[in-house]
Amino acid sequence: MTAHVLYLAVSAKDGRCAWSWRRVSGGPFADGTGTDPWASPYRLRLHAMLDGLQAVADGEAVEIVTTDPNTIRLFEEWLPAWRTQGFRKKAPESWDLLEALLPHVDRVPLSFRLQTSRTGDFHAKDCSRHAKQAAAAMDPPEVRTAGEVTVRDDVEVVAWTDGGSRKNPGPSGWGVVLVHLPTGTTKLLRGGDVESTNNRMELTAVAEALASLTRRTHVEIRTDSRFAIQVCTEWLQGWKRRGWRKADGEAPVNLDVIQRLDGLLVQHTVRFTWVKGHAGEPGNELADDLCNRAIDAVLAGGSPDSAERLEAPPFTILRGGR
């Protein structure tokens, strides 16, 4: 028998991001809210779930009520699979929160209910209202990236690219942060697809960065994808010489994107730099944020495509790197 029903709600707009939960235990109920500037709705739901489970005693069953089907898939499908694999692949998004949730997943029997409408459910309506109120009360947040990065003197444009999917394949997105160093003009680009793979999105991000350049230039692509770098700097030319075939005679996966990259790479002087993901490099963090916003838009049924222009990058870029 379910001892508690835990409602989750989030509100995210222009960096004002908040979460709310309501835990109903028979007649009595308890509420909680919190904020996390620039967080994705996915991350906010994890916040709400983690906070709402804190006071639940071991062994007491909890029904999680959410409007997001992928939150349900995360805990019923993806997380068990990742645990079986020993989390051998790239750490899941918001790993800090998922890791904190794992003990609760083990100690509390969980079930999930997808709520397609809040009509007639005052608990759900209150929970949603509390999240919106918490977000509205926030001070305007600064862009979450900060710090500095050093690039070579001969680079005119630096672009950070990132791509990913919530399941591989699954709802996917890419993000690009592109800075014209002489002027500081910065472009923030993002896009996505209903179903694609991590690798395709990583390659697409590089292609979109290069396609956005309006004239021949010296550009540095900074990415945490070794795969994308190897495709562009090692494998592509060999595949091309063999008539777009790998050594085993099979066509490369994502050949359309690879051939697009082949045409774009020759238009510029391109240098690739690998950066460690989620390690604090500001451009990489912002590209990751754009990627996740695109995925969130896909999941919400909206358009993931967006292009924004800034007069200066939201972090410091130093010259003189090697």
CSV table of C-alpha atoms in Angstrom, one decimal:
chain,number,residue,atom,x,y,z
A,1,MET,CA,0.0,0.0,0.0
A,2,THR,CA,1.3,3.5,-0.9
A,3,ALA,CA,2.1,5.5,2.2
A,4,HIS,CA,2.9,8.7,0.4
A,5,VAL,CA,2.2,10.5,-2.9
A,6,LEU,CA,4.9,12.9,-4.0
A,7,TYR,CA,4.0,15.6,-6.5
A,8,LEU,CA,6.9,17.2,-8.5
A,9,ALA,CA,6.7,20.6,-10.3
A,10,VAL,CA,9.3,22.9,-11.9
A,11,SER,CA,9.4,26.4,-13.4
A,12,ALA,CA,12.3,27.5,-15.7
A,13,LYS,CA,12.5,30.7,-17.7
A,14,ASP,CA,15.4,33.1,-18.4
A,15,GLY,CA,17.6,31.5,-15.8
A,16,ARG,CA,15.0,31.8,-13.0
A,17,CYS,CA,14.7,28.1,-12.3
A,18,ALA,CA,12.8,26.6,-9.3
A,19,TRP,CA,11.4,23.3,-8.2
A,20,SER,CA,8.6,22.3,-5.8
A,21,TRP,CA,7.2,19.2,-4.2
A,22,ARG,CA,4.2,18.3,-2.2
A,23,ARG,CA,4.2,15.0,-0.2
A,24,VAL,CA,0.7,13.8,0.7
A,25,SER,CA,0.5,11.2,3.5
A,26,GLY,CA,-3.1,10.3,3.9
A,27,GLY,CA,-4.7,13.6,5.0
A,28,PRO,CA,-1.7,15.7,6.0
A,29,PHE,CA,0.7,17.1,3.5
A,30,ALA,CA,4.1,18.9,3.4
A,31,ASP,CA,5.5,21.2,0.8
A,32,GLY,CA,9.0,22.2,-0.2
A,33,THR,CA,10.6,24.5,-2.8
A,34,GLY,CA,14.1,25.4,-4.0
A,35,THR,CA,16.0,27.2,-6.8
A,36,ASP,CA,18.9,26.4,-9.1
A,37,PRO,CA,19.7,29.2,-11.6
A,38,TRP,CA,19.9,28.1,-15.2
A,39,ALA,CA,19.2,24.5,-14.3
A,40,SER,CA,17.3,22.3,-16.8
A,41,PRO,CA,13.8,21.0,-16.0
A,42,TYR,CA,15.3,17.6,-15.8
A,43,ARG,CA,17.7,18.7,-13.1
A,44,LEU,CA,15.0,20.6,-11.3
A,45,ARG,CA,12.8,17.5,-11.0
A,46,LEU,CA,15.7,15.5,-9.6
A,47,HIS,CA,16.1,18.3,-7.0
A,48,ALA,CA,12.4,18.1,-6.1
A,49,MET,CA,12.5,14.3,-5.8
A,50,LEU,CA,15.6,14.2,-3.7
A,51,ASP,CA,14.3,16.9,-1.3
A,52,GLY,CA,10.8,15.4,-1.1
A,53,LEU,CA,12.1,11.9,-0.2
A,54,GLN,CA,14.3,13.0,2.7
A,55,ALA,CA,11.7,12.6,5.4
A,56,VAL,CA,10.3,9.3,4.2
A,57,ALA,CA,11.0,6.4,6.4
A,58,ASP,CA,12.7,3.3,5.1
A,59,GLY,CA,10.3,0.9,3.5
A,60,GLU,CA,7.4,3.3,3.2
A,61,ALA,CA,6.1,3.2,-0.4
A,62,VAL,CA,6.0,6.4,-2.4
A,63,GLU,CA,4.1,7.2,-5.6
A,64,ILE,CA,5.9,9.9,-7.7
A,65,VAL,CA,3.5,12.1,-9.7
A,66,THR,CA,5.0,13.9,-12.6
A,67,THR,CA,4.0,15.5,-15.9
A,68,ASP,CA,7.3,14.4,-17.5
A,69,PRO,CA,7.4,10.9,-19.0
A,70,ASN,CA,11.1,10.8,-19.2
A,71,THR,CA,11.5,11.2,-15.5
A,72,ILE,CA,9.5,7.9,-15.2
A,73,ARG,CA,11.7,6.3,-17.9
A,74,LEU,CA,14.8,7.5,-16.1
A,75,PHE,CA,14.0,5.6,-13.0
A,76,GLU,CA,12.1,2.6,-14.5
A,77,GLU,CA,14.4,1.9,-17.5
A,78,TRP,CA,17.6,4.0,-17.8
A,79,LEU,CA,18.9,4.1,-14.3
A,80,PRO,CA,18.6,0.3,-13.7
A,81,ALA,CA,20.4,-0.3,-17.0
A,82,TRP,CA,23.2,2.2,-16.1
A,83,ARG,CA,23.6,0.5,-12.7
A,84,THR,CA,23.8,-2.9,-14.4
A,85,GLN,CA,26.6,-1.6,-16.6
A,86,GLY,CA,28.4,-0.2,-13.6
A,87,PHE,CA,28.0,3.4,-15.0
A,88,ARG,CA,30.9,2.5,-17.4
A,89,LYS,CA,29.9,5.1,-20.0
A,90,LYS,CA,30.0,8.9,-19.7
A,91,ALA,CA,28.5,10.0,-16.4
A,92,PRO,CA,24.7,10.7,-16.8
A,93,GLU,CA,23.6,14.3,-16.8
A,94,SER,CA,23.3,15.8,-13.2
A,95,TRP,CA,25.2,12.8,-11.8
A,96,ASP,CA,25.6,14.6,-8.5
A,97,LEU,CA,21.9,14.5,-7.9
A,98,LEU,CA,21.4,11.0,-9.3
A,99,GLU,CA,24.1,9.7,-7.1
A,100,ALA,CA,22.5,11.3,-4.1
A,101,LEU,CA,19.1,9.7,-5.1
A,102,LEU,CA,20.5,6.2,-5.4
A,103,PRO,CA,20.3,5.4,-1.6
A,104,HIS,CA,16.6,6.6,-1.6
A,105,VAL,CA,15.8,4.4,-4.6
A,106,ASP,CA,17.2,1.4,-2.7
A,107,ARG,CA,15.5,2.1,0.7
A,108,VAL,CA,12.1,3.4,-0.5
A,109,PRO,CA,9.7,1.4,-2.8
A,110,LEU,CA,8.9,3.8,-5.6
A,111,SER,CA,6.1,3.8,-8.2
A,112,PHE,CA,5.3,6.5,-10.8
A,113,ARG,CA,2.2,8.1,-12.2
A,114,LEU,CA,2.2,10.2,-15.3
A,115,GLN,CA,-0.1,13.2,-14.9
A,116,THR,CA,-1.4,14.5,-18.2
A,117,SER,CA,-3.7,17.1,-16.7
A,118,ARG,CA,-3.8,18.9,-13.3
A,119,THR,CA,-7.5,19.7,-13.7
A,120,GLY,CA,-9.3,18.7,-10.5
A,121,ASP,CA,-6.2,17.9,-8.6
A,122,PHE,CA,-5.6,20.8,-6.2
A,123,HIS,CA,-2.4,19.2,-4.8
A,124,ALA,CA,-0.8,19.3,-8.3
A,125,LYS,CA,-2.1,22.8,-8.9
A,126,ASP,CA,-0.6,24.0,-5.6
A,127,CYS,CA,2.7,22.4,-6.3
A,128,SER,CA,2.9,24.0,-9.7
A,129,ARG,CA,2.0,27.4,-8.3
A,130,HIS,CA,4.6,27.1,-5.6
A,131,ALA,CA,7.4,26.4,-8.2
A,132,LYS,CA,6.3,29.4,-10.3
A,133,GLN,CA,6.2,31.7,-7.2
A,134,ALA,CA,9.7,30.5,-6.2
A,135,ALA,CA,11.1,31.2,-9.6
A,136,ALA,CA,9.4,34.6,-9.8
A,137,ALA,CA,10.9,35.6,-6.5
A,138,MET,CA,14.5,35.0,-7.7
A,139,ASP,CA,16.8,37.9,-8.5
A,140,PRO,CA,17.7,38.0,-12.2
A,141,PRO,CA,20.5,35.4,-12.3
A,142,GLU,CA,23.9,36.0,-13.9
A,143,VAL,CA,24.9,33.7,-16.8
A,144,ARG,CA,26.1,30.7,-14.9
A,145,THR,CA,29.4,30.4,-16.7
A,146,ALA,CA,32.3,32.4,-15.3
A,147,GLY,CA,36.1,32.2,-15.3
A,148,GLU,CA,38.6,32.4,-18.2
A,149,VAL,CA,40.1,30.4,-21.0
A,150,THR,CA,43.3,30.9,-23.0
A,151,VAL,CA,43.5,30.4,-26.7
A,152,ARG,CA,46.3,30.7,-29.3
A,153,ASP,CA,47.2,34.1,-30.7
A,154,ASP,CA,46.6,33.0,-34.3
A,155,VAL,CA,43.0,32.0,-33.7
A,156,GLU,CA,40.3,34.4,-34.9
A,157,VAL,CA,37.2,32.4,-33.9
A,158,VAL,CA,36.8,29.9,-31.0
A,159,ALA,CA,33.8,27.6,-30.9
A,160,TRP,CA,32.7,25.3,-28.1
A,161,THR,CA,30.5,22.5,-29.3
A,162,ASP,CA,28.5,19.8,-27.4
A,163,GLY,CA,25.9,17.2,-28.3
A,164,GLY,CA,24.0,14.6,-26.4
A,165,SER,CA,20.8,12.5,-26.0
A,166,ARG,CA,18.8,11.5,-23.0
A,167,LYS,CA,18.8,8.0,-24.2
A,168,ASN,CA,21.1,6.7,-27.0
A,169,PRO,CA,19.2,6.9,-29.3
A,170,GLY,CA,16.6,9.2,-27.8
A,171,PRO,CA,15.6,12.9,-27.4
A,172,SER,CA,18.7,14.8,-28.4
A,173,GLY,CA,20.3,18.2,-28.8
A,174,TRP,CA,23.4,20.1,-29.6
A,175,GLY,CA,24.8,23.5,-28.5
A,176,VAL,CA,27.4,25.8,-29.9
A,177,VAL,CA,29.1,28.9,-28.3
A,178,LEU,CA,31.0,30.8,-31.0
A,179,VAL,CA,33.2,33.8,-30.2
A,180,HIS,CA,34.7,36.2,-32.8
A,181,LEU,CA,37.8,37.2,-30.8
A,182,PRO,CA,38.6,40.6,-32.5
A,183,THR,CA,35.2,42.0,-31.7
A,184,GLY,CA,34.0,39.8,-28.9
A,185,THR,CA,30.7,39.1,-30.8
A,186,THR,CA,29.3,35.8,-29.5
A,187,LYS,CA,26.7,33.5,-31.0
A,188,LEU,CA,24.8,31.0,-28.9
A,189,LEU,CA,23.2,28.3,-31.1
A,190,ARG,CA,21.2,25.2,-30.3
A,191,GLY,CA,19.1,22.6,-32.0
A,192,GLY,CA,17.9,19.0,-31.6
A,193,ASP,CA,15.9,16.0,-32.8
A,194,VAL,CA,13.1,13.8,-31.4
A,195,GLU,CA,15.4,10.8,-31.7
A,196,SER,CA,19.1,10.7,-32.4
A,197,THR,CA,22.4,9.6,-30.9
A,198,ASN,CA,25.2,11.2,-28.9
A,199,ASN,CA,27.7,10.8,-31.7
A,200,ARG,CA,25.4,12.3,-34.4
A,201,MET,CA,24.7,15.3,-32.2
A,202,GLU,CA,28.4,15.8,-31.4
A,203,LEU,CA,29.2,15.8,-35.2
A,204,THR,CA,26.2,18.1,-35.9
A,205,ALA,CA,27.4,20.6,-33.4
A,206,VAL,CA,30.7,20.9,-35.1
A,207,ALA,CA,29.0,21.2,-38.5
A,208,GLU,CA,26.7,23.9,-37.3
A,209,ALA,CA,29.6,25.9,-35.8
A,210,LEU,CA,31.5,25.8,-39.0
A,211,ALA,CA,28.3,26.5,-41.1
A,212,SER,CA,27.7,29.7,-39.1
A,213,LEU,CA,30.9,31.3,-40.2
A,214,THR,CA,30.4,33.8,-42.9
A,215,ARG,CA,33.9,33.9,-44.3
A,216,ARG,CA,37.2,31.9,-44.4
A,217,THR,CA,38.9,32.1,-41.0
A,218,HIS,CA,41.2,30.4,-38.5
A,219,VAL,CA,38.9,28.7,-36.0
A,220,GLU,CA,39.5,26.5,-33.0
A,221,ILE,CA,36.9,23.9,-32.1
A,222,ARG,CA,36.9,23.0,-28.4
A,223,THR,CA,34.9,19.9,-27.7
A,224,ASP,CA,34.8,17.1,-25.1
A,225,SER,CA,34.0,14.5,-27.8
A,226,ARG,CA,37.2,12.6,-28.8
A,227,PHE,CA,34.9,10.8,-31.3
A,228,ALA,CA,34.1,14.1,-33.1
A,229,ILE,CA,37.8,15.0,-33.2
A,230,GLN,CA,38.9,11.6,-34.6
A,231,VAL,CA,36.2,11.7,-37.3
A,232,CYS,CA,37.3,15.2,-38.5
A,233,THR,CA,41.1,14.8,-38.1
A,234,GLU,CA,41.8,11.1,-38.7
A,235,TRP,CA,39.0,8.9,-40.1
A,236,LEU,CA,37.2,11.2,-42.5
A,237,GLN,CA,39.9,11.3,-45.2
A,238,GLY,CA,40.4,7.6,-45.1
A,239,TRP,CA,36.7,6.9,-45.6
A,240,LYS,CA,36.6,9.4,-48.4
A,241,ARG,CA,39.6,7.8,-50.2
A,242,ARG,CA,37.8,4.4,-50.0
A,243,GLY,CA,34.6,5.9,-51.6
A,244,TRP,CA,33.0,6.6,-48.2
A,245,ARG,CA,33.6,3.1,-46.9
A,246,LYS,CA,35.3,2.0,-43.7
A,247,ALA,CA,38.1,-0.6,-43.7
A,248,ASP,CA,35.5,-3.3,-43.3
A,249,GLY,CA,33.6,-2.1,-46.4
A,250,GLU,CA,30.6,-0.7,-44.5
A,251,ALA,CA,29.5,2.9,-44.8
A,252,PRO,CA,30.2,5.0,-41.8
A,253,VAL,CA,27.2,5.8,-39.5
A,254,ASN,CA,26.0,9.3,-39.9
A,255,LEU,CA,27.5,9.6,-43.4
A,256,ASP,CA,25.3,12.6,-44.3
A,257,VAL,CA,26.7,14.6,-41.5
A,258,ILE,CA,30.3,13.4,-42.2
A,259,GLN,CA,30.1,14.4,-45.8
A,260,ARG,CA,28.7,17.8,-44.8
A,261,LEU,CA,31.7,18.2,-42.4
A,262,ASP,CA,34.0,17.3,-45.3
A,263,GLY,CA,32.7,20.2,-47.3
A,264,LEU,CA,32.9,22.6,-44.3
A,265,LEU,CA,36.3,21.8,-43.0
A,266,VAL,CA,38.1,22.7,-46.2
A,267,GLN,CA,36.6,26.2,-46.1
A,268,HIS,CA,38.6,27.2,-43.0
A,269,THR,CA,41.8,26.6,-41.1
A,270,VAL,CA,40.5,24.4,-38.3
A,271,ARG,CA,42.2,23.4,-35.1
A,272,PHE,CA,40.6,20.9,-32.7
A,273,THR,CA,41.2,21.0,-28.9
A,274,TRP,CA,39.8,18.3,-26.6
A,275,VAL,CA,38.5,19.6,-23.3
A,276,LYS,CA,37.3,17.6,-20.3
A,277,GLY,CA,33.6,17.8,-20.0
A,278,HIS,CA,31.9,19.1,-16.9
A,279,ALA,CA,35.3,20.3,-15.5
A,280,GLY,CA,34.6,24.0,-15.3
A,281,GLU,CA,35.7,25.3,-18.7
A,282,PRO,CA,33.1,28.1,-19.2
A,283,GLY,CA,32.5,27.7,-22.9
A,284,ASN,CA,32.0,23.9,-22.6
A,285,GLU,CA,29.6,24.4,-19.7
A,286,LEU,CA,27.6,26.9,-21.7
A,287,ALA,CA,27.5,24.7,-24.8
A,288,ASP,CA,26.3,21.8,-22.5
A,289,ASP,CA,23.6,24.1,-21.1
A,290,LEU,CA,22.4,25.0,-24.6
A,291,CYS,CA,22.4,21.3,-25.6
A,292,ASN,CA,20.2,20.4,-22.6
A,293,ARG,CA,17.9,23.3,-23.3
A,294,ALA,CA,17.4,21.9,-26.8
A,295,ILE,CA,16.6,18.5,-25.4
A,296,ASP,CA,14.1,20.0,-22.9
A,297,ALA,CA,12.4,21.8,-25.8
A,298,VAL,CA,12.2,18.6,-27.8
A,299,LEU,CA,10.6,16.8,-24.8
A,300,ALA,CA,8.2,19.7,-24.3
A,301,GLY,CA,7.0,19.4,-27.9
A,302,GLY,CA,8.4,22.7,-28.9
A,303,SER,CA,11.2,23.8,-31.3
A,304,PRO,CA,14.7,23.1,-30.1
A,305,ASP,CA,16.2,25.6,-32.5
A,306,SER,CA,17.5,28.9,-31.2
A,307,ALA,CA,20.1,31.5,-32.1
A,308,GLU,CA,21.2,34.4,-29.8
A,309,ARG,CA,23.7,37.1,-30.4
A,310,LEU,CA,25.7,38.7,-27.5
A,311,GLU,CA,28.0,41.7,-27.8
A,312,ALA,CA,30.7,39.9,-25.6
A,313,PRO,CA,31.2,36.4,-24.3
A,314,PRO,CA,30.0,35.8,-20.7
A,315,PHE,CA,33.5,34.8,-19.6
A,316,THR,CA,37.1,36.0,-20.1
A,317,ILE,CA,39.2,34.8,-23.1
A,318,LEU,CA,42.9,35.4,-22.9
A,319,ARG,CA,45.3,35.2,-25.8
A,320,GLY,CA,48.7,33.5,-25.9
A,321,GLY,CA,47.9,29.8,-25.7
A,322,ARG,CA,50.0,27.3,-27.6
